CSV table of C-alpha atoms in Angstrom, one decimal:
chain,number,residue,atom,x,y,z
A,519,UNK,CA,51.8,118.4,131.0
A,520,UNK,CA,51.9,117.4,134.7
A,521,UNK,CA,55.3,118.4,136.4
A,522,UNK,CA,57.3,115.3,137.5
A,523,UNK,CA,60.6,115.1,138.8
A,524,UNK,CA,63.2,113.1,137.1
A,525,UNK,CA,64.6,112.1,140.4
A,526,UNK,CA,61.3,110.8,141.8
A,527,UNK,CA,60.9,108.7,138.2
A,528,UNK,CA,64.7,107.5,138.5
A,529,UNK,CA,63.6,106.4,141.7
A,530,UNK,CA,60.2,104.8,140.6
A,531,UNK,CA,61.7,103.3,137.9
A,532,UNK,CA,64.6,101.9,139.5
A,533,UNK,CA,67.5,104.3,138.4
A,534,UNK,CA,70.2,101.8,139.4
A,535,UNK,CA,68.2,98.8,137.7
A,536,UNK,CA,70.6,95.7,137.8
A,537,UNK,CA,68.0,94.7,134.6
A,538,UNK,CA,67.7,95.9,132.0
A,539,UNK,CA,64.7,94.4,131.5
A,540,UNK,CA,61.5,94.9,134.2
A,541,UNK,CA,60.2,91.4,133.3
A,542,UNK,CA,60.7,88.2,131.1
A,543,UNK,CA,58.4,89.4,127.6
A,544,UNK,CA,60.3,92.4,127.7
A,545,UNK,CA,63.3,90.6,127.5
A,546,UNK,CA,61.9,87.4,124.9
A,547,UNK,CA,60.5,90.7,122.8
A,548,UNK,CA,63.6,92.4,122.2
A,549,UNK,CA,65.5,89.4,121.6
A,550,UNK,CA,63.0,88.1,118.9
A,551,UNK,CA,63.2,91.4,117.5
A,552,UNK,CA,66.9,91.9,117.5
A,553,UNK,CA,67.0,87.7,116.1
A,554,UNK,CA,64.9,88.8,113.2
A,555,UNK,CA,66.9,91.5,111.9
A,556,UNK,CA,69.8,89.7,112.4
A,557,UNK,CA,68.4,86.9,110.7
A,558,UNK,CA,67.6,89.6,107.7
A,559,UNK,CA,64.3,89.5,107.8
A,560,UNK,CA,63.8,93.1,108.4
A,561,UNK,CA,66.6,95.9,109.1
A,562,UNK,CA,66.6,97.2,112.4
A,563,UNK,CA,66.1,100.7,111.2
A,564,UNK,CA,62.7,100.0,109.7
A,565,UNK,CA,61.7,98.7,112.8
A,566,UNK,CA,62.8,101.5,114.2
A,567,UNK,CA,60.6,103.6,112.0
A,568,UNK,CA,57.7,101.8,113.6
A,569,UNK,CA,58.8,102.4,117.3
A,570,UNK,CA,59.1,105.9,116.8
A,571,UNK,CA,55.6,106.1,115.6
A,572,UNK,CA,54.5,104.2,118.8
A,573,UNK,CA,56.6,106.3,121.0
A,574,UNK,CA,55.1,109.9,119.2
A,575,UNK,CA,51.6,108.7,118.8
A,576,UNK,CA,51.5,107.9,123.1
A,577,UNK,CA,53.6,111.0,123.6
A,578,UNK,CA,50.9,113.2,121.7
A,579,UNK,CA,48.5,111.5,123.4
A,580,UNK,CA,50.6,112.3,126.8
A,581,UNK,CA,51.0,116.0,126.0
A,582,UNK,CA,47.0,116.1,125.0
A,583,UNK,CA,45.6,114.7,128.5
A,584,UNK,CA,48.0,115.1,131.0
A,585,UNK,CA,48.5,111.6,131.5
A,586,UNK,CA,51.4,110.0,132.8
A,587,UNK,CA,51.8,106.4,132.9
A,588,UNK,CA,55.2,105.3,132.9
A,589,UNK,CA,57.3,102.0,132.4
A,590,UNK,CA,54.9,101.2,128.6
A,591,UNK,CA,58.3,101.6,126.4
A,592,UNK,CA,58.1,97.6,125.7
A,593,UNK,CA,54.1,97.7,125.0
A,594,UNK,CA,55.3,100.1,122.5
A,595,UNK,CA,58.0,98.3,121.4
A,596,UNK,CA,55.5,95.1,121.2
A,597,UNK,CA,53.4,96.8,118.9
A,598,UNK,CA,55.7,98.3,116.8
A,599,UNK,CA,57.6,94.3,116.5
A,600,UNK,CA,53.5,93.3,115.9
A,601,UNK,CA,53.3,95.8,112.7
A,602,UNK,CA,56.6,94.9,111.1
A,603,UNK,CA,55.9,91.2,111.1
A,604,UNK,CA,53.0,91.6,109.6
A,605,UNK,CA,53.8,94.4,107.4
A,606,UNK,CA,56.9,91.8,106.0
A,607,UNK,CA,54.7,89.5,105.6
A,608,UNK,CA,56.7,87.1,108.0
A,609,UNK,CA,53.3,86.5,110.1
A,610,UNK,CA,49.6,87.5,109.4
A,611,UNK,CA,47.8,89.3,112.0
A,612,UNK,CA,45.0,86.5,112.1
A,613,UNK,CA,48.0,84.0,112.4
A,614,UNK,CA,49.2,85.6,115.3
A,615,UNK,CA,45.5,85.9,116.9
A,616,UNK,CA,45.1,82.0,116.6
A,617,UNK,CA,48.2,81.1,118.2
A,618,UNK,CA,47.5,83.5,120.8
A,619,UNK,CA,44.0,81.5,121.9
A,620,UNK,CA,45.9,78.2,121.2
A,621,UNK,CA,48.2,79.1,124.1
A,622,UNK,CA,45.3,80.4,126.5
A,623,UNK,CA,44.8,78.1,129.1
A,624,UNK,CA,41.6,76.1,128.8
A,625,UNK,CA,38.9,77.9,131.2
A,626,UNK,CA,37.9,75.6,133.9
A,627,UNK,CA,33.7,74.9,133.9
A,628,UNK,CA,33.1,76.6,137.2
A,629,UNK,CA,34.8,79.8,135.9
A,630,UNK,CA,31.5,80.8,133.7
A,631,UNK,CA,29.8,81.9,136.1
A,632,UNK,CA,30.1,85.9,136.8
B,350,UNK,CA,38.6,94.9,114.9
B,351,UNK,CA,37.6,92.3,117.8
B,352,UNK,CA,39.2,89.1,116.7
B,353,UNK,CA,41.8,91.0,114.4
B,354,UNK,CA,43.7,92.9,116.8
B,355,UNK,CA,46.2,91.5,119.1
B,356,UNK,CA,46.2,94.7,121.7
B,357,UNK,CA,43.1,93.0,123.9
B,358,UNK,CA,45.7,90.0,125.1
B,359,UNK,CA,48.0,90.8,127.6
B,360,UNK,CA,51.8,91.4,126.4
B,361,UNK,CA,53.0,88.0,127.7
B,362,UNK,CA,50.6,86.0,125.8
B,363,UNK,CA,51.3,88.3,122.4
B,364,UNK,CA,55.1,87.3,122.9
B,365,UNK,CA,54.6,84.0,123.8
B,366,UNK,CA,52.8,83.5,120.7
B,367,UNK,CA,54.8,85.4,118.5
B,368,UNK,CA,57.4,83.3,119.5
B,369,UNK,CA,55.7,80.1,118.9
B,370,UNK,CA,54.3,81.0,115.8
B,371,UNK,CA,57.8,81.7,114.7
B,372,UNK,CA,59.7,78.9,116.1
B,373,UNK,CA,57.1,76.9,113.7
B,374,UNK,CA,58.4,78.8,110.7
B,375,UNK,CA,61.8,78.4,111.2
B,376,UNK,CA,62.8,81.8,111.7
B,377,UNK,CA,63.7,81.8,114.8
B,378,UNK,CA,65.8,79.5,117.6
B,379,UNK,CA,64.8,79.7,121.0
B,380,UNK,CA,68.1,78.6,121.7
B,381,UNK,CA,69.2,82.1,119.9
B,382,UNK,CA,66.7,84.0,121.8
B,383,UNK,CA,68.0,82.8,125.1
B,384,UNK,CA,71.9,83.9,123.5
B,385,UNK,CA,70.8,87.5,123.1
B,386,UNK,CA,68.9,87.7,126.2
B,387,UNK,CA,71.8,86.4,127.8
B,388,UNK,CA,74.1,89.0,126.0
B,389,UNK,CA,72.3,92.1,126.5
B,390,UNK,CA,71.4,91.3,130.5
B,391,UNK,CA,74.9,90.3,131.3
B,392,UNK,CA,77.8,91.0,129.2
B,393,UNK,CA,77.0,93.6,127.0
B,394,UNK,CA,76.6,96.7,129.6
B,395,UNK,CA,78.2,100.1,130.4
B,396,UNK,CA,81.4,98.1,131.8
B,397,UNK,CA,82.1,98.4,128.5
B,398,UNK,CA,82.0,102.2,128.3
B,399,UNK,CA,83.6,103.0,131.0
B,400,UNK,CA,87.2,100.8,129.9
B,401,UNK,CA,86.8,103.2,127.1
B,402,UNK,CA,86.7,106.1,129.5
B,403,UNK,CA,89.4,104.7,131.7
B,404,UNK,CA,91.8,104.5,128.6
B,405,UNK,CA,91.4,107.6,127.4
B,406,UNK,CA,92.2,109.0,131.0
B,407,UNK,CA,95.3,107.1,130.9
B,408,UNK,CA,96.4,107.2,127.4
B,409,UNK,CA,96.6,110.5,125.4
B,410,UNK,CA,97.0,108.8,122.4
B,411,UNK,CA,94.4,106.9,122.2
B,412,UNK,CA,91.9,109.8,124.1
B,413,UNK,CA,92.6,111.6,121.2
B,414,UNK,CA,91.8,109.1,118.7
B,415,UNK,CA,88.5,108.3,120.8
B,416,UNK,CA,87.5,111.8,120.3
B,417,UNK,CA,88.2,111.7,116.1
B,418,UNK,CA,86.8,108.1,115.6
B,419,UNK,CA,84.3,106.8,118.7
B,420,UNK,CA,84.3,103.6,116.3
B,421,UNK,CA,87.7,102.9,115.5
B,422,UNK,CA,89.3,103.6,118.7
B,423,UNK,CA,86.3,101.1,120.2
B,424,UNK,CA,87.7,98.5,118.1
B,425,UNK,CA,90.8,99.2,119.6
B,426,UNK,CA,89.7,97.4,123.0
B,427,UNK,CA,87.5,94.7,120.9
B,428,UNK,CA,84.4,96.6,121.5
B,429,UNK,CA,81.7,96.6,118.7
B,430,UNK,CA,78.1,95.2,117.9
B,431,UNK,CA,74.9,96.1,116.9
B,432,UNK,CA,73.8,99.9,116.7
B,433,UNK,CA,77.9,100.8,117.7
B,434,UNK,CA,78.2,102.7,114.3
B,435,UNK,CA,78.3,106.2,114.2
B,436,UNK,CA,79.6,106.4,117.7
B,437,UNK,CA,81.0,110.1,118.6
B,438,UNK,CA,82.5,110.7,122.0
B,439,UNK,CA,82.1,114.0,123.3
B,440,UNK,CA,84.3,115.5,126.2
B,441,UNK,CA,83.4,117.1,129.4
B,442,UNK,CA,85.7,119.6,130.7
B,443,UNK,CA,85.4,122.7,133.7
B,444,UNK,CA,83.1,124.7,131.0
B,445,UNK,CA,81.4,122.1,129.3
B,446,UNK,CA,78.8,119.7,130.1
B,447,UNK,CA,77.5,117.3,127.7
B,448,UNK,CA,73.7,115.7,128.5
B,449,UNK,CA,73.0,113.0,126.0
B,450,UNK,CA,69.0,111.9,125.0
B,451,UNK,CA,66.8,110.3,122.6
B,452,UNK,CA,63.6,112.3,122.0
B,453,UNK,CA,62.3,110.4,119.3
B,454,UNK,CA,62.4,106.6,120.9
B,455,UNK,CA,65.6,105.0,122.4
B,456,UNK,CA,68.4,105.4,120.3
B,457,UNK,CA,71.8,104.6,122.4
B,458,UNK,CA,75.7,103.3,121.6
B,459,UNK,CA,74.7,99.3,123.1
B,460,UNK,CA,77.8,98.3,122.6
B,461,UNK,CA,79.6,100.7,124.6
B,462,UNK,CA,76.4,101.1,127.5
B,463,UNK,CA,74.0,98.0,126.8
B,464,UNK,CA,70.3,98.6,126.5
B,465,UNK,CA,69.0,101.5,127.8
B,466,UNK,CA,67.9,102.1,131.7
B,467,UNK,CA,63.8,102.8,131.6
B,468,UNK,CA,64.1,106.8,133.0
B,469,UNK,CA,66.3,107.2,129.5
B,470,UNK,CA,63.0,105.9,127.5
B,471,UNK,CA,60.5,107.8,129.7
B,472,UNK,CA,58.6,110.8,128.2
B,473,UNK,CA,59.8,113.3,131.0
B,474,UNK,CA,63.7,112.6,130.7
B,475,UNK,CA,63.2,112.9,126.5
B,476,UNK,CA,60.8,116.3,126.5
B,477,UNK,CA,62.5,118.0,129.2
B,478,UNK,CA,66.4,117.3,128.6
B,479,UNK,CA,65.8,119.6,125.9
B,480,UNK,CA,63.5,122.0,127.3
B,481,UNK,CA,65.2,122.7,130.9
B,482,UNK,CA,68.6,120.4,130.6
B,483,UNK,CA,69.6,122.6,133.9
B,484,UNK,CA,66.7,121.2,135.8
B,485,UNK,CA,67.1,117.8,134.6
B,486,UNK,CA,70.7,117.6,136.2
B,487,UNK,CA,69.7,119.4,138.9
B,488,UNK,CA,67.5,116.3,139.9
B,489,UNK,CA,70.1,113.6,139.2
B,490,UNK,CA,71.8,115.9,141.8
B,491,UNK,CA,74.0,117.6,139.3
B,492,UNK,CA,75.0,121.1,140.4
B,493,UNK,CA,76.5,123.2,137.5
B,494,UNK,CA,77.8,126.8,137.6
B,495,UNK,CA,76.0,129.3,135.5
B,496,UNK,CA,79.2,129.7,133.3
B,497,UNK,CA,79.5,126.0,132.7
B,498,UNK,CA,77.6,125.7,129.1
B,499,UNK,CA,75.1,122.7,128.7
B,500,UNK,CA,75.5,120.7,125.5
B,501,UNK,CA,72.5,118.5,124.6
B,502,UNK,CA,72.8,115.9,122.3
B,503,UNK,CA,69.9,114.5,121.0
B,504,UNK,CA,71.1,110.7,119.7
B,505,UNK,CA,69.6,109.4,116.3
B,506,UNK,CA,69.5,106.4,113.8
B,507,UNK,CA,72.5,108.2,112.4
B,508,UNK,CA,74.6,109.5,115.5
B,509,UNK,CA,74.7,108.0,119.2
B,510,UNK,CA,77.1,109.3,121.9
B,511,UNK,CA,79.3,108.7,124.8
B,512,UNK,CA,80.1,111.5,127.2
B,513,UNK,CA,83.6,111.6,128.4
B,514,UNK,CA,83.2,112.5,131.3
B,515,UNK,CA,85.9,114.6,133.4
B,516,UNK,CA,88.4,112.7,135.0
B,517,UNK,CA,88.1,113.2,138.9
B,518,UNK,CA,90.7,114.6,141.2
B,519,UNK,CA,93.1,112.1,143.4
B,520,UNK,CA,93.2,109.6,140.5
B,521,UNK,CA,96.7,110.3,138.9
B,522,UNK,CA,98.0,106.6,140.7
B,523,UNK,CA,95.0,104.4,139.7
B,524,UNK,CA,95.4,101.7,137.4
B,525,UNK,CA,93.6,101.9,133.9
B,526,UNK,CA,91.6,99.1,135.7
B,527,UNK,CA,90.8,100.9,138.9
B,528,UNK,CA,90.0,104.0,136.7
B,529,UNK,CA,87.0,101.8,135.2
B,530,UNK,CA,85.9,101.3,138.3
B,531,UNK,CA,84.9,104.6,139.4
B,532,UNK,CA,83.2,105.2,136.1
B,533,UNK,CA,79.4,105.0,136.0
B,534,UNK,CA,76.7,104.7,133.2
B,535,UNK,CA,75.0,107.5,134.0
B,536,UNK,CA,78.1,109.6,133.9
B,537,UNK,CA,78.7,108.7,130.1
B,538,UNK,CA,75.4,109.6,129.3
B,539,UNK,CA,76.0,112.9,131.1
B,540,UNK,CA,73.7,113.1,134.3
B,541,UNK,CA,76.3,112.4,137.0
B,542,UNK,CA,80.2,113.3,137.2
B,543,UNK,CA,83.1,111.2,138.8
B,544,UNK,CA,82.8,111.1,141.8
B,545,UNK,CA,86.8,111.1,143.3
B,546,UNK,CA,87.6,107.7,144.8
B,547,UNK,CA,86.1,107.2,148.6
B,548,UNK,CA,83.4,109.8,148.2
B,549,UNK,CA,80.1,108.9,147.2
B,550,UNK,CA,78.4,110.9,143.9
């Protein structure tokens, strides 16, 4: 585990953050997961089941290699939102994965080129 | 897996579309999205926590029903919402310090402090506030003396906490209000102290 001081990471990370939120999906995530449970579609705790899987299986990974990316908590908290919507049965993944390309902007003709 | 797993799209694009795809259903309102967003970046926030500390400072009474019942005595001053319950305040005093973390995920009182700041979340604060909580003040720039005992407190679904922290020197005229003032988030999750009015912490 590569040494890194908290002060350094506070700093990095903005320790006096006026946001709570480092950008505008972390923000639209937690509210639509915060909505649904509120809205009794799933209680916050089993969501919370599924974050602390995200959070162990990345800190397991951390402790194996070394590797120290910081600032991820909302990609985990993403999936973790992912899996219980899908796990309730309140989305499908493939349902998800279509409206995903149906909001990708259409790829302008000269871009095939590579 | 291509073409069934969401991971390959960037996170903005997998939110947008979860959104979408719920607004569609009916299970959500963007309209209550942009409520809770609202909520937890601007009203919801450790200026809560720290009229909580302020009034126990100034009112015996009510410190010591803060320290029996986090809840109740929360609900005193209006102040509850989601993931509030099993609040406990713990006290700092000149042989006690209390350092509060999450080493599972996030867990935190929001209605007392708001959402939790990113270095709480991060893997170094949650493994080493356990491992070398002396070190970990150290860097926030606490300085403890080797008699004064460290107590960490690692939050949970079922337990989240609120350091009380000491009340500084110089204070005994300050209004409950001006009190508030002094008192910062990261001293009521226990990696700063009050700093005394005028000096800087």
């Amino acid at each position: 585990m590569s040494e890194f001081g908290l002060s350094e990471l506070a700093r990095q990370l903005g320790c006096d953050e006026a946001s709570v939120f480092s950008a505008p999906w972390e923000a639209r995530a937690f509210a639509i997961a915060l909505g649904l449970s509120q809205a009794g579609l799933f209680a916050w705790d089993e969501f919370r089941v599924r974050l602390i899987a995200e959070v162990g299986a990345s800190d397991r990974i951390r402790e194996r290699d070394g590797t120290n990316r910081q600032g991820e908590y909302y990609e985990h908290f993403l999936r973790a939102l992912e899996a219980v919507v899908t796990e309730k049965g309140i989305a499908t993944r493939s349902e998800l994965i279509t409206k995903i390309a149906e909001l990708q902007p259409p790829v302008a003709p000269h871009a095939h080129e590579h | 897996m291509s073409g069934h797993d969401t991971s390959e799209h960037g996170p903005a694009a997998r939110v947008k579309a979860l959104e979408q795809l719920l607004v569609e259903k009916g299970l959500v309102d963007p309209a209550r999205l942009d409520a809770i967003v609202d909520s937890y970046e601007n009203k919801v926030g450790p200026r809560n926590g720290a009229r909580v500390v302020a009034r126990a400072w100034a009112d015996a009474g009510f410190r010591k029903r803060l320290l029996m019942d986090a809840v109740a005595a929360c609900a005193e001053l209006g102040i509850a919402g989601p993931e509030g319950g099993h609040l406990v305040a713990i006290e700092n005093t000149t042989r006690i310090h209390n350092l509060v973390v999450c080493t599972l995920c996030s867990c935190y009182p929001w209605p007392v402090l708001g959402l939790p700041p990113a270095w709480y979340k991060s893997f170094a604060y949650r493994s080493r506030a356990v491992s070398d909580p002396r070190g970990v003040l150290r860097e926030f720039g606490v300085e403890l003396a080797d008699d004064v005992e460290i107590r960490v407190w690692d939050s949970s679904a079922e337990q989240r906490y609120i350091v009380l922290p000491e009340r500084p020197a110089g204070t005994a005229k300050m209004s409950e209000e001006q009190l508030a003032e002094l008192v910062t988030r990261d001293s009521m999750i226990g990696v700063a102290r009050v700093a005394a009015p005028g000096k800087s912490r």
